[in-house]
Coordinates of C-alpha atoms in Angstrom, one line a residue:
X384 CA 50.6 14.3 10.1
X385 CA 49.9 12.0 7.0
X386 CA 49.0 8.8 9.6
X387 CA 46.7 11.3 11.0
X388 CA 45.1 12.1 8.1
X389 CA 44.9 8.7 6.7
X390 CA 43.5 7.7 10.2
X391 CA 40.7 10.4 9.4
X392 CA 40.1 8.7 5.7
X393 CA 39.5 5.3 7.4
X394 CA 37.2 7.2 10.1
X395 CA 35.1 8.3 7.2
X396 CA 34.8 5.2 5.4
X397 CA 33.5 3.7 8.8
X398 CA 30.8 6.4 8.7
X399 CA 29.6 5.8 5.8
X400 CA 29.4 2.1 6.3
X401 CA 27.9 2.6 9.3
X402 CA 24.9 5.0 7.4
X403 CA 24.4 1.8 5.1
X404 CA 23.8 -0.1 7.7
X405 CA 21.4 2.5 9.1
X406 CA 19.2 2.8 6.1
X407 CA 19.5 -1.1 5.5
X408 CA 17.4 -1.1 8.9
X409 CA 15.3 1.3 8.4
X410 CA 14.4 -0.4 5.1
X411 CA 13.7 -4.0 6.9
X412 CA 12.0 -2.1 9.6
X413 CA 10.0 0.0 6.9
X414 CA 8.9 -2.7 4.9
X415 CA 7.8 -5.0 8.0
X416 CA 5.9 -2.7 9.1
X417 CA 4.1 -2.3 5.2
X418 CA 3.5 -5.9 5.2
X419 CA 2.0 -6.3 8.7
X420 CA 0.4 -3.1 9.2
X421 CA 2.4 -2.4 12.2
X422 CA 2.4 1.1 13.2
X423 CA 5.1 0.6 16.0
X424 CA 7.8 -0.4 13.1
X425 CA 6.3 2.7 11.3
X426 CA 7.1 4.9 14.1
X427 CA 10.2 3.6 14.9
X428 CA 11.5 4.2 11.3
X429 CA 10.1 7.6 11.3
X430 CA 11.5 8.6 14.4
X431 CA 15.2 7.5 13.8
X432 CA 15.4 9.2 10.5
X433 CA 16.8 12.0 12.2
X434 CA 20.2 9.8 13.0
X435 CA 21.0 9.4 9.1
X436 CA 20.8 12.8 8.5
X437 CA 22.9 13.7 11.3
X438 CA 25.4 11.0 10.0
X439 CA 25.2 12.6 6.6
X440 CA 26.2 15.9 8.2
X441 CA 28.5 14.3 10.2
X442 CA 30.1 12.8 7.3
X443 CA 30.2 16.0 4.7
X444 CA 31.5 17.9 7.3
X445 CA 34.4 15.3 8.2
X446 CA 34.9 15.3 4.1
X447 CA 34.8 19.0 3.7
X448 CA 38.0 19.4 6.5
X449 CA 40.2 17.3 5.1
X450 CA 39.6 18.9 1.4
X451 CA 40.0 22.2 3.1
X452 CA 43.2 21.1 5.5
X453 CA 44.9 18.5 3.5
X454 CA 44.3 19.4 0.0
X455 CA 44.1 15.5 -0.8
X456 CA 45.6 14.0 -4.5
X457 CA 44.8 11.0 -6.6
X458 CA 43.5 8.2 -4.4
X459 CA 42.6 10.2 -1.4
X460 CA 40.8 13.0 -3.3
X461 CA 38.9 10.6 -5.2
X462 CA 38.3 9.0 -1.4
X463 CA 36.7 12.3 0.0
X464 CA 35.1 13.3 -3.4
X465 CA 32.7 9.6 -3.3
X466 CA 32.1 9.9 0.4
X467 CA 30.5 13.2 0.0
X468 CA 27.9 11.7 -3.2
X469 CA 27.6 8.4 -1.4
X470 CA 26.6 10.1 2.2
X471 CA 24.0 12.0 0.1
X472 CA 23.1 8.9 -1.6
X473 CA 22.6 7.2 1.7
X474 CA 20.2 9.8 3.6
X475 CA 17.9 9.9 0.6
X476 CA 17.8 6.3 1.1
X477 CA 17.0 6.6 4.5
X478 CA 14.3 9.3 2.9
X479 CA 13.3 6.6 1.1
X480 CA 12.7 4.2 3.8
X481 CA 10.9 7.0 5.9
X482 CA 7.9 7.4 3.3
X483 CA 7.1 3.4 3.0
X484 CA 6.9 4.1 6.7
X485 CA 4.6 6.8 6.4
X486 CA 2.5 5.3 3.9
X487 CA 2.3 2.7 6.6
X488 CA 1.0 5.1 9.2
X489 CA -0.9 7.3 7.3
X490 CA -3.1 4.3 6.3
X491 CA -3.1 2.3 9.8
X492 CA -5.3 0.4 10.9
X493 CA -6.0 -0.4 7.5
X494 CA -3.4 -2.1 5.3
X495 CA -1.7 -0.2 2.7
X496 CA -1.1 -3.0 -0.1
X497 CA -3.7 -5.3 -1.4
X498 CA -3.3 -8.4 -1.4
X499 CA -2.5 -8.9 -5.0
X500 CA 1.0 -6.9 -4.3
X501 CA 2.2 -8.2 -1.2
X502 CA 4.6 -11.2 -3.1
X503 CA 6.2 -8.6 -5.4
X504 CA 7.0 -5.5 -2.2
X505 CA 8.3 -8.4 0.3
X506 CA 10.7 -9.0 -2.6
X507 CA 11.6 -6.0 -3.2
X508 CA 12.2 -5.1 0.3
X509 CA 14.3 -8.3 0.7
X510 CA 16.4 -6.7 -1.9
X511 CA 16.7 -3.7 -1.7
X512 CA 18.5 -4.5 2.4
X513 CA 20.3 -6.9 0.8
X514 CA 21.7 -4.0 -1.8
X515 CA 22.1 -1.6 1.5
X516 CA 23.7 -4.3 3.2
X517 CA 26.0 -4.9 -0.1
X518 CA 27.2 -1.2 0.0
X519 CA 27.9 -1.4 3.7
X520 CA 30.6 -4.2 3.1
X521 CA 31.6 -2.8 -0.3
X522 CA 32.3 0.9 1.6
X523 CA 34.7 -1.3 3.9
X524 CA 36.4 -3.5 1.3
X525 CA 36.7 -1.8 -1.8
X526 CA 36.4 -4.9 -3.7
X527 CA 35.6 -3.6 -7.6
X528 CA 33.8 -7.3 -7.9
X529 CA 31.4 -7.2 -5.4
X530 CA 30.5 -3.5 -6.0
X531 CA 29.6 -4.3 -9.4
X532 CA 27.9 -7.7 -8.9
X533 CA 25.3 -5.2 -7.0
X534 CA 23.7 -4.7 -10.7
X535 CA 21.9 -8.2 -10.8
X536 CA 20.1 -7.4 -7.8
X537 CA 19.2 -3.9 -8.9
X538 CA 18.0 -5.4 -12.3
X539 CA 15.6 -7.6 -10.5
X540 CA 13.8 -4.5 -8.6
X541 CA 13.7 -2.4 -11.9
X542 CA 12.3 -5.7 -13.3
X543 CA 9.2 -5.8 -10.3
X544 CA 8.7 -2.4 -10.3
X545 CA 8.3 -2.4 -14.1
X546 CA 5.7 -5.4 -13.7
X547 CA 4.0 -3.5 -11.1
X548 CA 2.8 -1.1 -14.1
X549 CA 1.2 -3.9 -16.0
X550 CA -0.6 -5.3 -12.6
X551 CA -2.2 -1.6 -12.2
X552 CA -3.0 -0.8 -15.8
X553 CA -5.1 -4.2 -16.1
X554 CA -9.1 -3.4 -16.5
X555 CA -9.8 -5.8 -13.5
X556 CA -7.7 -3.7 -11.2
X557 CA -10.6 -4.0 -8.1
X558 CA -9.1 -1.6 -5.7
X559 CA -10.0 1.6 -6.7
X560 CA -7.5 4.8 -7.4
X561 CA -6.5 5.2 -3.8
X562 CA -4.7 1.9 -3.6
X563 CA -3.1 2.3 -7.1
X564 CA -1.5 5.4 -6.3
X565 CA -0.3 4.0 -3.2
X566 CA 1.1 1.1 -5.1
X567 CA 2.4 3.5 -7.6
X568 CA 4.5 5.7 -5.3
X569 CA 5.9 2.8 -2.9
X570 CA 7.1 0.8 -6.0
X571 CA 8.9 3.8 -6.9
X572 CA 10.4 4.1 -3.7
X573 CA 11.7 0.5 -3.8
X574 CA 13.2 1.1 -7.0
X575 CA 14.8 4.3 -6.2
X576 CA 16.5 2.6 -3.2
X577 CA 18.1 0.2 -5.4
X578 CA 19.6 2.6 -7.8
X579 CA 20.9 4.7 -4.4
X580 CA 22.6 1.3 -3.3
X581 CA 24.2 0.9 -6.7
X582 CA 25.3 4.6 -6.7
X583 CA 27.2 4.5 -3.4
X584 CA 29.0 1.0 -5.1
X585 CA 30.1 2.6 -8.0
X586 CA 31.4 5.5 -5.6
X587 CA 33.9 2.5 -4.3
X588 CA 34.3 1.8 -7.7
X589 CA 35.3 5.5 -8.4
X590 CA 37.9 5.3 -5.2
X591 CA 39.4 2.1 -6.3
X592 CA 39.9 2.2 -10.3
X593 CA 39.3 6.0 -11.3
X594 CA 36.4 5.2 -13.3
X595 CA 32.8 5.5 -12.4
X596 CA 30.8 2.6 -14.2
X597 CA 28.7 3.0 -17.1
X598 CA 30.2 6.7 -17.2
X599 CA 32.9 6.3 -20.0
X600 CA 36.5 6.1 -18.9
X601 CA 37.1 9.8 -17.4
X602 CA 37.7 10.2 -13.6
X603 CA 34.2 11.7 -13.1
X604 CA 32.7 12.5 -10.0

């Protein structure tokens, strides 16, 4: 019965991991298709949100049983508690990924970012996979270090997006109100990725030590 149930934790864990991977996709996929205007990517992204959710419930509803059958302790509880924040953490990430692709379509044929902005979302986007693609291998490993070494990259998206405000707010801005909002709203996007990555880390974090980062030295949840 217990290698059963521990069978079932590791089941969920590969869930999870495999939703990070999902949403690291649709992020690359996402952003491509911001870049290059290509409405294909946009649709492809769109289309396949559908598949994170139904990992998220998928996920939950594995999480929910084994609370309900197995009344888990210590370790294990902690296990099921972060899976059910870090599954919600990674469809809103997916979310996420799903409006820069809509931005991308709703402005098509046209291009959504001007040129002035380009450098600093092709960044982001670089980093914000490579935090999805972080969490994927943190889910499976559990390893406190690289969990927390996620922070860097997270700094350096809070640290574009910030600069972002600065580029819109100057008096030569030339591309009208339209194109700042747009710029607006994807940069927060971007950003809120990022922090969704770090989230699900500190979840492992959570699992591993007891302790959620940054959040004082109770077991919180």
């Amino acid at each position: 019965m217990r290698e059963a149930y521990h069978v079932e934790l590791e089941q969920l864990a590969v869930k999870l991991a495999e939703m990070s991977g999902q949403v690291a996709t649709a992020m690359e996929l996402a952003t491509e298709s911001l870049l290059n205007t290509d409405l294909a990517l946009a649709e492809q992204v769109i289309t396949d949100d559908v598949k994170v959710d139904d990992a998220r419930s998928a996920c939950e509803e594995q999480a929910y049983a084994l609370l309900a059958l197995q009344a888990p302790v210590a370790t294990d509880l902690r296990a099921v508690l972060a899976a059910i924040h870090a599954a919600e953490s990674l469809e809103r990430m997916g979310d996420l990924a799903l409006h820069v692709a809509k931005a991308a379509r709703r402005r098509h044929p046209d291009p959504v970012l001007p040129d002035q902005v380009r450098e600093y979302f092709a960044r982001m986007g670089t980093i914000a996979v490579r935090l999805a693609r972080q969490a994927e291998e943190v889910i499976k490993s559990k390893d406190v270090d690289a969990a927390l070494a996620l922070e860097a990259d997270d700094d350096e998206v809070d640290d574009i997006h910030k600069h972002l405000f600065t580029v819109l707010m100057d008096r030569e801005w030339p591309y009208g109100v339209a194109a700042a909002v747009d710029v607006t709203l994807l940069g927060r996007f971007y950003e809120r990725f990022a922090d969704h990555a770090v989230s699900v880390a500190r979840r492992m974090v959570f699992v591993v030590t007891g302790k959620m980062p940054g959040y004082g030295t109770s077991d919180e949840v």
